[in-house]
Coordinates of C-alpha atoms and ligand atoms in Angstrom, one line a residue:
M1 CA -33.6 -56.0 -31.5
A2 CA -31.2 -53.2 -32.4
A3 CA -28.0 -54.4 -34.0
F4 CA -24.8 -53.6 -32.0
F5 CA -21.9 -52.4 -34.0
M6 CA -18.5 -52.2 -32.4
K7 CA -16.3 -49.4 -33.7
K8 CA -13.2 -50.6 -35.4
I9 CA -9.7 -49.7 -34.3
V10 CA -6.3 -50.4 -35.9
I11 CA -3.4 -50.9 -33.5
T12 CA 0.2 -50.8 -34.9
G13 CA 3.1 -52.2 -33.0
A14 CA 0.7 -54.8 -31.6
K15 CA 3.5 -57.0 -30.2
G16 CA 5.1 -54.1 -28.4
L17 CA 4.6 -53.1 -24.7
L18 CA 1.8 -50.6 -25.2
G19 CA 0.5 -52.3 -28.4
E20 CA -0.1 -55.5 -26.5
A21 CA -2.0 -53.7 -23.7
C22 CA -4.1 -51.8 -26.4
C23 CA -5.0 -55.0 -28.2
R24 CA -5.9 -56.9 -25.1
L25 CA -7.9 -54.1 -23.4
F26 CA -9.5 -52.4 -26.4
S27 CA -10.9 -55.8 -27.5
N28 CA -13.6 -55.4 -24.8
D29 CA -15.0 -52.3 -26.5
Y30 CA -13.8 -52.3 -30.1
E31 CA -13.2 -54.6 -33.0
V32 CA -9.4 -54.6 -33.0
F33 CA -7.2 -54.9 -36.0
A34 CA -3.7 -55.7 -34.7
L35 CA -0.8 -54.9 -37.0
T36 CA 2.6 -56.4 -36.3
R37 CA 5.8 -56.2 -38.2
A38 CA 4.8 -59.4 -39.9
D39 CA 1.8 -57.6 -41.4
I40 CA 3.7 -54.5 -42.5
D41 CA 7.3 -53.3 -42.2
L42 CA 6.7 -49.6 -41.5
A43 CA 10.0 -48.8 -43.2
D44 CA 8.3 -49.9 -46.4
I45 CA 6.3 -46.7 -46.7
D46 CA 5.0 -47.4 -50.2
Q47 CA 3.1 -50.5 -48.9
L48 CA 1.3 -48.6 -46.1
P49 CA -1.4 -46.7 -48.0
G50 CA -2.6 -49.8 -49.9
L51 CA -2.8 -51.8 -46.6
L52 CA -4.7 -49.1 -44.7
R53 CA -7.0 -48.2 -47.7
G54 CA -8.0 -51.9 -47.7
M55 CA -9.2 -51.8 -44.1
E56 CA -12.3 -50.3 -42.6
F57 CA -11.7 -48.5 -39.3
D58 CA -12.8 -45.6 -37.1
Y59 CA -9.6 -45.1 -35.1
L60 CA -5.9 -45.8 -35.6
V61 CA -3.5 -45.9 -32.7
N62 CA 0.1 -45.9 -33.7
T63 CA 2.2 -47.4 -30.9
A64 CA 4.9 -48.7 -33.3
A65 CA 8.3 -47.0 -33.2
M66 CA 12.0 -47.6 -33.5
S67 CA 12.6 -46.7 -29.9
G68 CA 16.2 -47.7 -29.1
L69 CA 18.2 -44.5 -29.0
E70 CA 21.5 -46.0 -30.1
H71 CA 19.7 -48.0 -32.8
C72 CA 18.2 -44.8 -34.2
L73 CA 21.7 -43.1 -34.0
D74 CA 23.2 -46.0 -36.0
E75 CA 20.4 -46.2 -38.5
P76 CA 19.0 -42.6 -38.8
E77 CA 17.4 -43.1 -42.3
L78 CA 15.5 -46.1 -41.0
A79 CA 14.5 -44.2 -37.9
K80 CA 13.2 -41.4 -40.1
K81 CA 11.1 -43.8 -42.1
V82 CA 9.6 -45.7 -39.1
N83 CA 9.2 -42.8 -36.6
R84 CA 8.5 -39.9 -38.9
D85 CA 7.3 -40.9 -42.4
A86 CA 5.1 -43.8 -41.5
P87 CA 3.0 -41.8 -39.0
R88 CA 2.6 -39.1 -41.6
V89 CA 1.3 -41.6 -44.1
M90 CA -1.1 -43.0 -41.5
A91 CA -2.4 -39.5 -40.7
E92 CA -3.0 -38.8 -44.4
I93 CA -5.1 -42.0 -44.7
C94 CA -7.0 -41.3 -41.5
H95 CA -7.8 -37.8 -42.8
E96 CA -8.9 -39.3 -46.1
R97 CA -11.4 -41.7 -44.5
G98 CA -12.4 -39.5 -41.6
A99 CA -10.8 -41.7 -38.9
K100 CA -9.3 -40.3 -35.7
M101 CA -5.6 -41.0 -35.2
L102 CA -3.7 -41.3 -31.9
Q103 CA 0.0 -41.0 -32.5
V104 CA 1.9 -42.2 -29.4
S105 CA 4.8 -39.9 -28.7
T106 CA 7.4 -39.5 -26.0
D107 CA 8.5 -37.3 -23.1
Y108 CA 11.9 -37.3 -24.9
V109 CA 10.7 -34.6 -27.3
L110 CA 10.8 -32.2 -24.4
D111 CA 13.7 -29.9 -23.7
G112 CA 14.7 -31.6 -20.5
R113 CA 17.5 -29.2 -19.4
E114 CA 15.6 -27.5 -16.6
D115 CA 14.1 -29.2 -13.5
V116 CA 10.5 -28.3 -14.5
V117 CA 7.4 -30.4 -14.9
H118 CA 6.3 -30.0 -18.5
E119 CA 2.8 -29.2 -19.7
E120 CA 1.6 -29.7 -23.3
S121 CA 2.7 -26.2 -24.2
S122 CA 6.3 -26.6 -22.9
E123 CA 9.4 -26.2 -25.0
T124 CA 10.5 -29.2 -27.2
R125 CA 13.9 -29.9 -28.5
G126 CA 14.5 -33.3 -30.1
S127 CA 18.0 -33.8 -28.7
C128 CA 18.8 -37.1 -30.4
V129 CA 17.8 -38.9 -33.6
Y130 CA 15.0 -40.8 -31.8
S131 CA 13.4 -37.7 -30.3
A132 CA 14.0 -35.6 -33.4
T133 CA 12.1 -38.1 -35.5
K134 CA 9.3 -38.4 -33.0
L135 CA 9.0 -34.6 -32.7
A136 CA 8.9 -34.3 -36.5
A137 CA 6.1 -36.9 -36.5
E138 CA 4.1 -34.9 -34.0
K139 CA 4.1 -31.9 -36.3
L140 CA 3.4 -33.9 -39.5
V141 CA 0.6 -35.9 -38.0
L142 CA -1.2 -32.8 -36.8
E143 CA -0.8 -31.1 -40.1
A144 CA -2.0 -34.1 -42.1
C145 CA -5.0 -35.1 -40.0
E146 CA -7.1 -32.5 -38.3
N147 CA -8.8 -35.2 -36.1
S148 CA -5.6 -36.4 -34.5
V149 CA -4.1 -36.5 -31.1
I150 CA -0.4 -36.8 -30.1
G151 CA -0.4 -38.7 -26.9
R152 CA 3.0 -38.3 -25.1
V153 CA 3.9 -41.2 -22.7
S154 CA 6.8 -41.8 -20.4
W155 CA 8.6 -44.7 -18.7
L156 CA 6.1 -47.5 -19.4
F157 CA 6.0 -50.9 -17.8
G158 CA 3.5 -53.7 -18.3
R159 CA 2.9 -57.2 -19.6
G160 CA 3.9 -56.7 -23.2
R161 CA 7.7 -57.0 -22.6
A162 CA 10.3 -56.8 -19.9
T163 CA 11.1 -53.3 -18.7
F164 CA 12.8 -51.5 -15.9
V165 CA 10.5 -53.0 -13.3
D166 CA 11.4 -56.5 -14.3
Q167 CA 15.1 -55.6 -14.4
V168 CA 15.0 -54.2 -10.9
M169 CA 13.1 -57.3 -9.6
N170 CA 15.3 -59.8 -11.4
T171 CA 18.4 -58.2 -10.1
A172 CA 17.1 -58.1 -6.5
L173 CA 15.7 -61.7 -6.7
A174 CA 19.1 -62.9 -7.9
G175 CA 20.6 -61.4 -4.7
E176 CA 22.7 -59.0 -6.8
R177 CA 23.2 -55.2 -6.1
G178 CA 21.6 -52.9 -8.7
S179 CA 23.0 -49.6 -9.8
Y180 CA 20.5 -47.0 -11.0
I181 CA 20.8 -43.5 -12.4
S182 CA 20.0 -40.8 -9.8
D183 CA 20.1 -37.6 -11.9
K184 CA 17.6 -38.3 -14.7
Y185 CA 13.9 -37.9 -14.0
S186 CA 10.5 -38.7 -15.4
V187 CA 7.2 -40.3 -14.4
P188 CA 6.6 -44.1 -14.7
N189 CA 3.3 -45.3 -16.1
F190 CA 1.5 -48.7 -16.1
S191 CA 0.4 -49.6 -19.7
D192 CA -2.9 -51.2 -18.4
F193 CA -3.8 -47.9 -16.7
L194 CA -3.0 -45.8 -19.8
V195 CA -5.2 -47.7 -22.3
P196 CA -8.6 -46.8 -20.8
V197 CA -7.6 -43.2 -20.8
M198 CA -6.5 -43.5 -24.4
G199 CA -10.0 -44.8 -25.1
R200 CA -11.5 -41.7 -23.5
V201 CA -9.2 -39.6 -25.6
L202 CA -10.4 -41.3 -28.8
E203 CA -14.0 -41.0 -27.9
S204 CA -13.7 -37.3 -27.0
N205 CA -13.3 -34.2 -29.3
I206 CA -9.9 -33.5 -28.0
Q207 CA -7.2 -32.8 -30.6
G208 CA -3.5 -31.8 -30.6
I209 CA -0.9 -32.7 -28.0
V210 CA -2.0 -34.5 -24.8
H211 CA 0.2 -35.7 -22.0
L212 CA -0.8 -39.3 -21.2
T213 CA 0.5 -39.8 -17.7
N214 CA -0.5 -40.1 -14.1
N215 CA -0.1 -37.0 -12.1
S216 CA 2.8 -38.1 -9.8
E217 CA 6.0 -36.4 -8.8
A218 CA 9.1 -36.9 -10.9
E219 CA 11.3 -39.9 -10.1
S220 CA 14.9 -40.7 -10.9
W221 CA 15.7 -44.2 -12.0
Y222 CA 17.2 -44.7 -8.6
S223 CA 14.1 -43.5 -6.6
Y224 CA 11.9 -45.5 -9.0
A225 CA 14.0 -48.7 -8.2
E226 CA 13.8 -47.9 -4.5
K227 CA 10.0 -47.7 -4.7
I228 CA 9.7 -50.9 -6.7
I229 CA 11.7 -52.7 -4.1
G230 CA 9.7 -51.2 -1.3
I231 CA 6.4 -52.4 -3.0
A232 CA 7.9 -55.9 -3.6
I233 CA 8.9 -56.1 0.1
N234 CA 5.4 -55.0 1.1
L235 CA 4.0 -57.8 -1.1
G236 CA 6.3 -60.4 0.5
M237 CA 8.1 -60.9 -2.8
L238 CA 11.5 -59.7 -1.4
N239 CA 13.2 -59.9 2.0
D240 CA 13.2 -56.7 4.1
N241 CA 16.6 -55.6 3.0
F242 CA 16.6 -52.1 1.5
D243 CA 20.3 -51.8 1.1
I244 CA 20.6 -53.5 -2.2
I245 CA 20.9 -50.6 -4.7
D246 CA 23.5 -48.1 -5.6
K247 CA 23.4 -44.7 -7.3
N248 CA 25.2 -43.8 -10.5
K249 CA 25.1 -40.8 -12.8
L250 CA 23.8 -40.4 -16.4
D251 CA 27.3 -39.3 -17.6
E252 CA 28.9 -42.5 -16.3
I253 CA 26.9 -44.8 -18.6
S254 CA 29.4 -45.4 -21.3
F255 CA 27.0 -47.4 -23.6
F256 CA 24.7 -44.3 -23.9
R257 CA 26.1 -42.7 -27.0
E258 CA 23.0 -40.5 -27.6
E259 CA 22.0 -37.6 -25.4
R260 CA 19.1 -38.4 -23.1
P261 CA 17.0 -35.4 -22.0
R262 CA 17.6 -35.2 -18.2
Y263 CA 14.3 -34.0 -16.8
T264 CA 11.2 -34.8 -18.8
A265 CA 8.4 -35.3 -16.1
M266 CA 5.1 -34.4 -17.6
R267 CA 1.8 -33.1 -16.1
P268 CA -1.5 -34.3 -17.6
K269 CA -2.9 -30.8 -17.7
R270 CA -5.3 -31.3 -20.7
L271 CA -6.5 -34.7 -19.4
S272 CA -7.6 -33.3 -16.1
E273 CA -8.8 -29.8 -17.3
E274 CA -10.5 -30.8 -20.5
L275 CA -11.5 -34.4 -20.1
N276 CA -11.6 -34.7 -16.3
V277 CA -9.9 -38.1 -16.4
E278 CA -6.9 -39.4 -14.5
V279 CA -4.4 -42.2 -15.3
G280 CA -4.0 -44.6 -12.4
N281 CA -1.1 -43.9 -10.0
W282 CA 2.1 -45.7 -11.1
E283 CA 2.9 -47.1 -7.7
E284 CA -0.5 -48.8 -7.6
G285 CA 0.3 -50.0 -11.1
V286 CA 3.6 -51.6 -9.9
R287 CA 1.6 -53.3 -7.2
C288 CA -1.0 -54.7 -9.7
Y289 CA 1.8 -55.7 -12.1
L290 CA 3.9 -57.5 -9.5
K291 CA 0.9 -59.3 -8.1
Q292 CA -0.2 -60.5 -11.6
K293 CA 3.4 -61.7 -12.3
S294 CA 3.6 -63.7 -9.1
E295 CA 0.1 -65.2 -9.6
N296 CA 1.1 -66.2 -13.2
S297 CA 4.4 -67.7 -12.0
L298 CA 2.4 -69.7 -9.4
T299 CA -0.2 -71.0 -11.9
N300 CA 2.6 -71.9 -14.4
K301 CA 4.3 -74.2 -11.9
Ligands
NAP1 N1 8.4 -47.7 -23.4 C1 8.6 -46.5 -22.9 O1 9.0 -46.3 -21.8 C2 8.2 -45.3 -23.8 C3 8.5 -44.1 -23.3 C4 8.2 -43.0 -24.0 C5 7.5 -43.1 -25.2 N2 7.3 -44.4 -25.7 C6 6.6 -44.5 -27.0 O2 5.5 -45.3 -26.8 C7 5.2 -46.1 -28.0 C8 5.1 -47.5 -27.6 O3 6.3 -47.9 -26.9 P1 6.6 -49.4 -26.5 O4 7.5 -49.4 -25.3 O5 5.3 -50.1 -26.5 O6 7.5 -49.9 -27.8 P2 8.0 -51.3 -28.1 O7 7.7 -52.3 -27.0 O8 9.4 -51.2 -28.5 O9 7.1 -51.7 -29.3 C9 7.3 -51.1 -30.5 C10 6.7 -51.9 -31.6 O10 7.0 -51.3 -32.8 C11 7.3 -52.3 -33.8 N3 8.1 -51.8 -34.8 C12 9.3 -51.3 -34.7 N4 9.9 -51.1 -36.0 C13 8.9 -51.5 -36.8 C14 8.9 -51.6 -38.2 N5 9.9 -51.2 -39.0 N6 7.8 -52.1 -38.8 C15 6.7 -52.6 -38.1 N7 6.7 -52.5 -36.7 C16 7.8 -52.0 -36.1 C17 8.0 -53.4 -33.0 O11 7.9 -54.6 -33.6 P3 8.8 -55.8 -33.2 O12 8.1 -56.4 -32.0 O13 8.7 -56.8 -34.4 O14 10.2 -55.3 -33.0 C18 7.3 -53.3 -31.6 O15 6.2 -54.3 -31.6 C19 6.4 -45.8 -28.9 O16 5.9 -44.9 -29.9 C20 7.5 -45.1 -28.1 O17 8.1 -44.2 -28.8 C21 7.6 -45.5 -25.0

């Protein structure tokens, strides 16, 4: 009988939103090595080569990041280490051992000042410490490891941690009015729908920048909230009362001290043209996610 060897994959940020989904879903097809902060503090760059050189792997997916914009503003040197230097070191080790690296990046590297849907070749900017460090990582990873992919993602939701979807639902379920920004746009994505496509990317010959997103119209936070509520009403999770949300403007949010790019919707041009794959539609993702949540809360009772 032929022996069956699973390829080995390292996932960093294993306790984060996307990292959790990667570990859970990739474990069907790969031998997964999940790295959390307890295994390695990525700010401790000197420890990283030793750790990675001691592991056997075919792929490395770096989902770890310091992603709070104000946290990055307040601790720029730490942000540079975690978001820029650690991915560069990972890329160097991947190159050394012939592994493929998928560096997870962000729509926030895009310029965002025009109302245009961005393709992989669109202008970038790096308007704040977070996006500048992520943008620098994109360049350094591609330089250090030929067999690497920069997978830009946007507005994730999923099981790994509470996100905007949970915030909207919790506010509505508490009978409170929610106020959501109506002049900032991107495209939501369900982490469980992204991971199989990330697997396709790893198994393909594609290299360089790839937009990992479903091909939907841009949403504002307000229209996103409106659609979440509509789906929840449809599932019988909320009463049929649409008038429970208000609009506000990006400039009105006083605790945002960093500039957020305003319009960062991405189109998955390379996924569709070169790999012929699609990420599942985000509204279907919200439906799946809310159903899972309500089933879990019923079984936990
Ligand atoms: N979520 C989004 O909407 C979104 C949008 C665009 C791009 N992205 C990008 O997508 C990727 C995944 O995002 P996510 O939402 O899954 O992030 P997340 O939930 O915040 O998870 C990030 C993970 O990184 C780990 N981490 C942070 N600093 C670390 C350090 N110094 N050493 C070791 N681990 C560290 C965190 O560990 P702890 O759990 O211990 O803190 C956490 O598990 C990130 O690269 C992010 O930039 C996310």
